Tab-separated table of C-alpha atoms and ligand atoms in Angstrom:
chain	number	residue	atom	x	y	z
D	25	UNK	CA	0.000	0.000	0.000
D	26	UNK	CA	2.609	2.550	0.894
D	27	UNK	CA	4.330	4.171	-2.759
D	28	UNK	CA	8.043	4.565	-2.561
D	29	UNK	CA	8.347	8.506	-2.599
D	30	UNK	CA	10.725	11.022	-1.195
D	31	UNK	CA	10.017	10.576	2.932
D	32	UNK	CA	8.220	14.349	3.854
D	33	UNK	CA	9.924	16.654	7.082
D	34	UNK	CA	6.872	18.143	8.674
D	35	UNK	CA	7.176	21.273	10.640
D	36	UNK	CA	3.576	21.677	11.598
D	37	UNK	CA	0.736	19.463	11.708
D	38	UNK	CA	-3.056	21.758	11.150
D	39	UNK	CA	-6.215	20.056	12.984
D	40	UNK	CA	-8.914	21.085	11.768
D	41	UNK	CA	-12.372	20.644	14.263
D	42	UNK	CA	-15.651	21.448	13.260
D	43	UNK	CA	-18.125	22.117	16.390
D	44	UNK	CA	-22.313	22.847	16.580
D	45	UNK	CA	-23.289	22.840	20.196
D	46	UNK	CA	-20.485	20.758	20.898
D	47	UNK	CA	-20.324	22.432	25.136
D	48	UNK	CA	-19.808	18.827	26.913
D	49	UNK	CA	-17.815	17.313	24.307
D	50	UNK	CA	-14.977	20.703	24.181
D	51	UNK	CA	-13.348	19.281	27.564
D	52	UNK	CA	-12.984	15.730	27.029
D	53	UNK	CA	-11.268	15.976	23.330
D	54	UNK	CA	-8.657	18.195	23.918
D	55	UNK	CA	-7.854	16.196	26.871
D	56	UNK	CA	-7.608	13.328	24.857
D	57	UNK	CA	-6.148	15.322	21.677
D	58	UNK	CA	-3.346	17.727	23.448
D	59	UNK	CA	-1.433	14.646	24.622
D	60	UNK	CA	-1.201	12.833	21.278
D	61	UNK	CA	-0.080	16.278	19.932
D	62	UNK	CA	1.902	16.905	22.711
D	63	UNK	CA	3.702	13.428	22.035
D	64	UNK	CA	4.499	13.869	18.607
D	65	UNK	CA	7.268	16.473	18.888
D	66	UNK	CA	6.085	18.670	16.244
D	67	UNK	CA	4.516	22.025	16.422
D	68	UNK	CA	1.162	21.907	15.973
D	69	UNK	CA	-2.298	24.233	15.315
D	70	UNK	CA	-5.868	23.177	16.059
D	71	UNK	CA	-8.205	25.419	13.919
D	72	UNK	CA	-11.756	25.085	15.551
D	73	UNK	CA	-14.515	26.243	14.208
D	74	UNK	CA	-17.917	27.554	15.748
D	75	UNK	CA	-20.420	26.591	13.428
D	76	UNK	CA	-23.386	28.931	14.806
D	77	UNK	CA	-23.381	27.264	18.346
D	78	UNK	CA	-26.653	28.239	20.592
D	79	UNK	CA	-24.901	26.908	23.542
D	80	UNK	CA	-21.408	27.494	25.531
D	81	UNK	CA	-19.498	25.946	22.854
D	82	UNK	CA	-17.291	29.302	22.241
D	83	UNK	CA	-16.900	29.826	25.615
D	84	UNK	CA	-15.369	26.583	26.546
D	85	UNK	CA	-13.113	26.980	23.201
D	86	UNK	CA	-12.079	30.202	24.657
D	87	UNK	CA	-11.339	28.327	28.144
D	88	UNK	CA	-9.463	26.137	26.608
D	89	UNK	CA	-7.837	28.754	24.215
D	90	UNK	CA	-6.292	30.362	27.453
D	91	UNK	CA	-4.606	26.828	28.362
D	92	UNK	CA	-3.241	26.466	25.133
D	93	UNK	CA	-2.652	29.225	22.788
D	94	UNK	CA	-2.186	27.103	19.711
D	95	UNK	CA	-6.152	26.323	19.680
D	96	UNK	CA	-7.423	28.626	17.172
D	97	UNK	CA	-10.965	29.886	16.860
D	98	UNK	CA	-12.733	30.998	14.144
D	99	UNK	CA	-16.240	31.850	15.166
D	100	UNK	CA	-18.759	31.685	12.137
D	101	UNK	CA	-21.636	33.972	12.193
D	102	UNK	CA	-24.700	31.408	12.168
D	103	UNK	CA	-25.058	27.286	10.825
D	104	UNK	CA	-22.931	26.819	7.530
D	105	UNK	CA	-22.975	23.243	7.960
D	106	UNK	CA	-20.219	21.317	8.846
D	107	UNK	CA	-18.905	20.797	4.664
D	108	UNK	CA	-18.264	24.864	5.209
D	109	UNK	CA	-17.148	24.825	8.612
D	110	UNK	CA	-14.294	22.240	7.412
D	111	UNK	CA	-13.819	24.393	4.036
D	112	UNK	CA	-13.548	27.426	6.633
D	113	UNK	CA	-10.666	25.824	8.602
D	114	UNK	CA	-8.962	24.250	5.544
D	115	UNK	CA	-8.712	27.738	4.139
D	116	UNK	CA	-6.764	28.713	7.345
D	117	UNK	CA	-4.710	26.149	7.645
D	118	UNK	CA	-0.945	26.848	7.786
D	119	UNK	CA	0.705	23.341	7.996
D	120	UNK	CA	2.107	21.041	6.560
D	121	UNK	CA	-0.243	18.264	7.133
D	122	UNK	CA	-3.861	19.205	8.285
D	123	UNK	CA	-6.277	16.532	9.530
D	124	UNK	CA	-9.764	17.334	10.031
D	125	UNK	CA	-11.294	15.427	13.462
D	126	UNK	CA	-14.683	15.640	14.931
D	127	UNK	CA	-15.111	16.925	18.184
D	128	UNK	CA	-17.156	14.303	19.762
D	129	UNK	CA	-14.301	11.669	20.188
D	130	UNK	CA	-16.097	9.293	17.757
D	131	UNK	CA	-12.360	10.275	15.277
D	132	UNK	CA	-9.738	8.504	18.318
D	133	UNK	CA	-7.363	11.278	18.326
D	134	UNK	CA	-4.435	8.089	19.017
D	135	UNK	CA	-4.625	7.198	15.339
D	136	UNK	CA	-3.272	10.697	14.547
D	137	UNK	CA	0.164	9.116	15.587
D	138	UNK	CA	-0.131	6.527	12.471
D	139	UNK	CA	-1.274	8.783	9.994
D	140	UNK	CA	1.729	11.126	10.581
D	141	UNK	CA	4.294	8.543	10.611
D	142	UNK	CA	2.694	7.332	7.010
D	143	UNK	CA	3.058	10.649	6.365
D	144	UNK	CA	6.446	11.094	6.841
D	145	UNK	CA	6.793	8.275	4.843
D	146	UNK	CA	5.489	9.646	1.607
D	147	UNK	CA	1.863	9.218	1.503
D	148	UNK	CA	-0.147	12.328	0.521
D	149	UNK	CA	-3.305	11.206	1.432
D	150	UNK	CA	-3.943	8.831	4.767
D	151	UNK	CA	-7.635	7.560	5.248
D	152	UNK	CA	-9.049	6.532	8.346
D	153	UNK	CA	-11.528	3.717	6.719
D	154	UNK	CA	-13.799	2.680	9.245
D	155	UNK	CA	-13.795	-1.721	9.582
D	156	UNK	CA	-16.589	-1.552	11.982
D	157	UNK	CA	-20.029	0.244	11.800
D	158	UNK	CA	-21.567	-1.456	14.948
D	159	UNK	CA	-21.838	2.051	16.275
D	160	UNK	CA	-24.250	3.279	13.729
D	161	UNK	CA	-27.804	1.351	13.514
D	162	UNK	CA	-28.919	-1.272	11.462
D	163	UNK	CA	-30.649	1.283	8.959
D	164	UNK	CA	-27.649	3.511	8.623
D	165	UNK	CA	-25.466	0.592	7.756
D	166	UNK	CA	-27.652	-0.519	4.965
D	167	UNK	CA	-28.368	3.188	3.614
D	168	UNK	CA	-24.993	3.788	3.418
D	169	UNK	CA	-23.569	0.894	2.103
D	170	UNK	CA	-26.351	1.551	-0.677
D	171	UNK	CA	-25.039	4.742	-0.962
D	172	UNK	CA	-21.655	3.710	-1.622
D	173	UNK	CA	-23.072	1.203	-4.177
D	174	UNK	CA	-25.489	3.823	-6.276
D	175	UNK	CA	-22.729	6.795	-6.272
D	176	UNK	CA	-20.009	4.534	-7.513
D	177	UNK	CA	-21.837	2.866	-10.254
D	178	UNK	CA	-22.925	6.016	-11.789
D	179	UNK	CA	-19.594	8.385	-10.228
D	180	UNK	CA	-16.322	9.025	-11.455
D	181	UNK	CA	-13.992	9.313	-9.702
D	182	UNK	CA	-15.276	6.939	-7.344
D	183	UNK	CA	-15.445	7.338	-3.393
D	184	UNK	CA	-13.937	4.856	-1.143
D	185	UNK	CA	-16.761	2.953	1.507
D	186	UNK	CA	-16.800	3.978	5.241
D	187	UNK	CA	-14.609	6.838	4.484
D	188	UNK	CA	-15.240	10.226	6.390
D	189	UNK	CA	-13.497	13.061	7.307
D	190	UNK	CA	-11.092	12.034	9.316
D	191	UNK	CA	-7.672	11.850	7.066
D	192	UNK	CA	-4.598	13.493	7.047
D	193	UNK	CA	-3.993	15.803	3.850
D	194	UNK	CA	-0.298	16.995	2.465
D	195	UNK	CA	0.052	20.724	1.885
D	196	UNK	CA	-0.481	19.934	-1.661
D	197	UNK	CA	-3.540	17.968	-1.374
D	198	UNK	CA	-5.188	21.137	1.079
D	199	UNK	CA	-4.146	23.346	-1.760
D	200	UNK	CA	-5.947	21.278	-4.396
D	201	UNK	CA	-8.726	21.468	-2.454
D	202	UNK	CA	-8.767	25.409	-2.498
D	203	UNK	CA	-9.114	25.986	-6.205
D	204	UNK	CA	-12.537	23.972	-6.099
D	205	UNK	CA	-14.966	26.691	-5.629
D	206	UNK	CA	-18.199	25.103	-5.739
D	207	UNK	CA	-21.156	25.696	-3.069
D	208	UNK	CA	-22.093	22.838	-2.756
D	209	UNK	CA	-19.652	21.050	-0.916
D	210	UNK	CA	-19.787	16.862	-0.739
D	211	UNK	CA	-16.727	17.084	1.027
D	212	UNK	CA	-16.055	12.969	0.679
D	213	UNK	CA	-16.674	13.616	-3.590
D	214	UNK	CA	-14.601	16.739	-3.904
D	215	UNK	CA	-11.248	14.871	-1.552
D	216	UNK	CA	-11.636	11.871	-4.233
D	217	UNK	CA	-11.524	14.464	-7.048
D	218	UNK	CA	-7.957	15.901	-6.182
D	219	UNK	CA	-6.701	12.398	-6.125
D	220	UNK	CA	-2.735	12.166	-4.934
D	221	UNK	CA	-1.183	9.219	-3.527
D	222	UNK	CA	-3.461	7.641	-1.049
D	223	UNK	CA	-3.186	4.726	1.975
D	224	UNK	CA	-5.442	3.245	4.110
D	225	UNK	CA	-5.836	2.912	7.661
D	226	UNK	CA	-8.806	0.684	9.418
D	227	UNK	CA	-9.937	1.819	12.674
D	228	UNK	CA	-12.747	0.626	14.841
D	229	UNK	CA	-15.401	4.039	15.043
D	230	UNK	CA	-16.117	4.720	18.863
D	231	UNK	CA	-20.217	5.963	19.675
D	232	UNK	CA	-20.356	9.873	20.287
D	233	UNK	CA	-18.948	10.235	24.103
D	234	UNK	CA	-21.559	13.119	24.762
D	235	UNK	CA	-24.627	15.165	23.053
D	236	UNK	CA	-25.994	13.836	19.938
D	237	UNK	CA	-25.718	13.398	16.245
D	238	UNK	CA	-26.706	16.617	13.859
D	239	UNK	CA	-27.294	14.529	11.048
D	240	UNK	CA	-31.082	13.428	10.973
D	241	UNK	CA	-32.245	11.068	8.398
D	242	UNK	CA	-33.860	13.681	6.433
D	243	UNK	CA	-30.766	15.932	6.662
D	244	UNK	CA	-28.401	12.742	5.197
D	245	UNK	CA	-31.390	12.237	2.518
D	246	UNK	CA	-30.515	15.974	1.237
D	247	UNK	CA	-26.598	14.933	1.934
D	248	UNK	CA	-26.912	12.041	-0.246
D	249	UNK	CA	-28.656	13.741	-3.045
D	250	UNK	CA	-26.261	16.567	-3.254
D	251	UNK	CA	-23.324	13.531	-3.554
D	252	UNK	CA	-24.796	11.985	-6.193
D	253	UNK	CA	-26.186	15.574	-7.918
D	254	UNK	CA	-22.451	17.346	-7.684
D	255	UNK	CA	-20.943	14.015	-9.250
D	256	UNK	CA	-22.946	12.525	-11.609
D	257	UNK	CA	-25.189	13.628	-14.572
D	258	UNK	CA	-26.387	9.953	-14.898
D	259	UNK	CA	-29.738	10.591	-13.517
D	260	UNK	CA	-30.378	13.423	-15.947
D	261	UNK	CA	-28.850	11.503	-18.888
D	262	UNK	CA	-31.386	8.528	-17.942
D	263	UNK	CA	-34.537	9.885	-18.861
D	264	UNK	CA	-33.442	10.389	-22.779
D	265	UNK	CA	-33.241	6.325	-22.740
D	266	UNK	CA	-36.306	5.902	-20.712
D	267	UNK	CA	-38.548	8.669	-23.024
D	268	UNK	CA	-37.058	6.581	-26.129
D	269	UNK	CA	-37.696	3.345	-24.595
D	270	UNK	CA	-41.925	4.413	-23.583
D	271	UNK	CA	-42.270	6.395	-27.127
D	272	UNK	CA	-40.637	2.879	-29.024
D	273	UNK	CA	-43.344	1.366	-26.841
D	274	UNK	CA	-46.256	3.423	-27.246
D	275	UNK	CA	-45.234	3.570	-30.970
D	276	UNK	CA	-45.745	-0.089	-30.928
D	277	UNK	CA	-48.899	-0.226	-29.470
D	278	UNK	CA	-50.263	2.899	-31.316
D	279	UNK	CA	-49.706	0.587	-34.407
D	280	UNK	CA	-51.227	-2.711	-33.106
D	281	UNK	CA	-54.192	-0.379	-32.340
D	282	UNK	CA	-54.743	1.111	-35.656
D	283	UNK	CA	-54.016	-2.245	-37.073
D	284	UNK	CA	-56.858	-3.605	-35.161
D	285	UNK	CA	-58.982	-1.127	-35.634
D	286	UNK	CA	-58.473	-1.503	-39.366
D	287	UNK	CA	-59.315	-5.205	-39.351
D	288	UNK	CA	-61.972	-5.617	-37.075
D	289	UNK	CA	-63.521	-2.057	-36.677
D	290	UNK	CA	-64.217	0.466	-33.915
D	291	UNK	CA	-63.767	-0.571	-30.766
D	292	UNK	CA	-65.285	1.891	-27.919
D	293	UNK	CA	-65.009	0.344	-24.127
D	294	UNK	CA	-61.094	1.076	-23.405
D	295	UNK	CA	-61.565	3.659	-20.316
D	296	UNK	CA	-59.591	1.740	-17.674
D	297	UNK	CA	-56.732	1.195	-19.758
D	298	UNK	CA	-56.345	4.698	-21.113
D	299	UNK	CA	-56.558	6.770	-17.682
D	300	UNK	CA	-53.968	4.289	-16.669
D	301	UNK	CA	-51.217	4.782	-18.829
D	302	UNK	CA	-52.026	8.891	-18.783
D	303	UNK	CA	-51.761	8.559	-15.142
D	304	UNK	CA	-48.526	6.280	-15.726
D	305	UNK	CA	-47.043	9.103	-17.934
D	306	UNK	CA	-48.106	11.687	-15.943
D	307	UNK	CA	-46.204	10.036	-13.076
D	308	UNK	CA	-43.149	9.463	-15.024
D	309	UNK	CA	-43.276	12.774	-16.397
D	310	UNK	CA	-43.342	14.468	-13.229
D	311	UNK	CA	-40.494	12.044	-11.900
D	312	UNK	CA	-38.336	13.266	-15.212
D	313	UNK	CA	-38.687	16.931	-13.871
D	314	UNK	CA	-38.059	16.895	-10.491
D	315	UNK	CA	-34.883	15.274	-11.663
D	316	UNK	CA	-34.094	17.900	-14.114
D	317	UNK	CA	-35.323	20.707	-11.371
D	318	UNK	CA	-32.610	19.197	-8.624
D	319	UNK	CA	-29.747	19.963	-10.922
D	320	UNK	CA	-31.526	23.143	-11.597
D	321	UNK	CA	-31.533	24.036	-7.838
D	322	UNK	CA	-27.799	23.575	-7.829
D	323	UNK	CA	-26.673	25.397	-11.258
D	324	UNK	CA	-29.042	27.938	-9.093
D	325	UNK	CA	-26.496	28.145	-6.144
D	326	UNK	CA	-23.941	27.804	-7.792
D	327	UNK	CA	-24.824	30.887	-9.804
D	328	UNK	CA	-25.540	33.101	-6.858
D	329	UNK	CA	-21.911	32.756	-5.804
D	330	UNK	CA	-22.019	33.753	-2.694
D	331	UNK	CA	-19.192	32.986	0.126
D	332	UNK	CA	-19.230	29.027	1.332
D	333	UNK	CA	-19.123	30.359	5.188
D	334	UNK	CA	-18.604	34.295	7.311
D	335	UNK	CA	-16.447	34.519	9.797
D	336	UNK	CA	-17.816	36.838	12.934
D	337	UNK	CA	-14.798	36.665	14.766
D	338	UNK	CA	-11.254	34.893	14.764
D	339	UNK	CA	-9.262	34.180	18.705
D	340	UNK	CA	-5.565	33.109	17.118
D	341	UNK	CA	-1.878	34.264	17.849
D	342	UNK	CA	-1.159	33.938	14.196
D	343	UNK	CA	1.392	36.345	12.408
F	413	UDP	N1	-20.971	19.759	12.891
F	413	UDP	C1	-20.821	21.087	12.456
F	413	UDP	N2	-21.876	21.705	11.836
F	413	UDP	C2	-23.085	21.088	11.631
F	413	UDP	C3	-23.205	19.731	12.044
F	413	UDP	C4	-22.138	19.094	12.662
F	413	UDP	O1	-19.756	21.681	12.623
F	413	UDP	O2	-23.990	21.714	11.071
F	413	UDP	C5	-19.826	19.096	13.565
F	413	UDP	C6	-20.176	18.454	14.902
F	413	UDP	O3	-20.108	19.393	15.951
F	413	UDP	C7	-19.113	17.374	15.006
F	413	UDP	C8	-18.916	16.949	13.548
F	413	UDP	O4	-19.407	18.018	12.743
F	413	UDP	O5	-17.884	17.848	15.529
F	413	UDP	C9	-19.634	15.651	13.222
F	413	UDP	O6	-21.018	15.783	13.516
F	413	UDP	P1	-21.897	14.590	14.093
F	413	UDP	O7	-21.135	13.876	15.163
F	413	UDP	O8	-23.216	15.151	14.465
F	413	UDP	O9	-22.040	13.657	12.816
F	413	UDP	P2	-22.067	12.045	12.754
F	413	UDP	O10	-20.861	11.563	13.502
F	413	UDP	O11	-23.337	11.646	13.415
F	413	UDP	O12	-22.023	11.736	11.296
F	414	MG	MG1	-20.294	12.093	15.373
């Protein structure tokens, strides 16, 4: 797995930590995270970033900020979402490797140790792939590994399975990133994109130590339709097979009709058939749109061109 390449000297290491109403989980991962960075003899930077917190989640960051004065904050004026809050931080980045970690602990901080050393050995990309999903339900294991399935049979480039966030990223690879201006931001699409060199690194995904998950299923719904939207053009390019397909059909049938007709005469009772297929095409027809208005809504934002994420305030000792 690991290419022969030039080994890399890293100076500083960027974390980069996303946070919504993250108040009991601040405490417990930096005292699990400052050790491992502690340990690792390098300088480091941990960009954190308030994503529009309602609770004490900038406070404790500030706490902690007075502890350690290489915790950065960069306070965001309301909810971007964490794909901006983690485009936020990557743009502020100053290392040479950045790794972006959640805050709730369910990312163990340890593996950081790992990725660096693979790192230094020349990989440009280090994914933490996830071996076990026992901590998500039943549901979310199938939906995702459906997911996985659907994006990368109509995708290119393709997305690894059980793949998140947490990696570690060479200068190069953050700088990649950086020229992709889009708005809409499937983070785990738009790291395949770049490419660069990449290993692999299983870990077992802890459950969330404290507060609970942002993502609802209706919220991952929207996630996975902007995935397979900013990717693929499959679904639009479907619906010029399935209209030639129905119109061979009805073409085929509108023939057998008239043929009938022809031979045998006029034939009247037919009711129950006929509001059938105009409901059928009706249906279909409807289907065909909404497809073509998703991509719509997206050429839509994309248009607009506003900023990914605002930045209220920033709480860093950087020169
Ligand atoms: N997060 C964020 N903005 C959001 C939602 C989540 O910054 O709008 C952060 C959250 O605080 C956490 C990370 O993203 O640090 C992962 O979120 P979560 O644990 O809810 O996701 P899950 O692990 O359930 O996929
Ligand atoms: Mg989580």
């Amino acid at each position: 797995m690991f290419p022969k390449c030039e080994p890399h000297q890293p100076t500083m290491l960027s974390i980069i930590c996303p946070l919504r109403d993250e108040e009991d989980s601040v405490q417990p991962f930096f005292a699990r995270l400052l050790p491992v960075l502690k340990d690792l003899e390098l300088d480091f930077e941990i960009i954190c970033v308030n994503d529009g917190s309602q609770d004490k989640t900038l406070e404790r960051l500030q706490a902690a900020r007075e502890l350690e004065s290489r915790i950065r904050i960069l306070d965001l004026s309301r909810n971007f979402g964490k794909e901006a809050a983690l485009t936020c931080g990557l743009d502020h980045t100053r290392g040479q490797a950045v790794i972006p970690i959640d805050a709730d602990l369910q990312d163990p901080p340890e593996l950081i140790v790992d990725m660096v050393h693979m790192w230094q050995q020349g990989c440009e990309v280090v994914l933490a792939q996830r071996t076990d999903r026992s901590s998500d339900n039943w549901l979310k294991r199938k939906t995702a590994e459906w997911f996985y399935r659907l994006h990368n049979a109509i995708s290119r480039p393709t997305i690894i399975p059980n793949v998140g966030d947490f990696r570690l990223m060479d200068r190069k690879v953050v700088e990649a990133l950086k020229m992709l201006p889009e708005r809409g931001r499937f983070m785990k699409g738009i790291f395949s994109w770049v490419g660069f060199r990449q290993a692999i690194l299983p870990y077992a995904r802890d459950v969330r130590k404290t507060g609970k998950s942002k993502f609802s299923t209706w919220r991952l719904w929207n996630f996975a339709m902007d995935g397979i939207t900013s990717f693929s053009t499959v679904p639009l390019r479907i619906w010029t097979y399935l209209g030639l397909a129905i119109a061979l059909a009805s073409f085929a049938y509108g023939s057998f009709i008239v043929g009938r007709t022809l031979i045998f005469g006029r034939d009247f009772p037919g009711y129950a058939s006929l509001i059938t297929v105009i409901l059928f095409f009706g249906g279909v027809q409807l289907i065909g749109l909404g497809v073509v208005g998703e991509y719509i809504g997206r050429i839509h934002t994309e248009t607009k061109a506003r900023p990914i994420y605002v930045v209220r305030e920033r709480f860093e000792d950087v020169t």
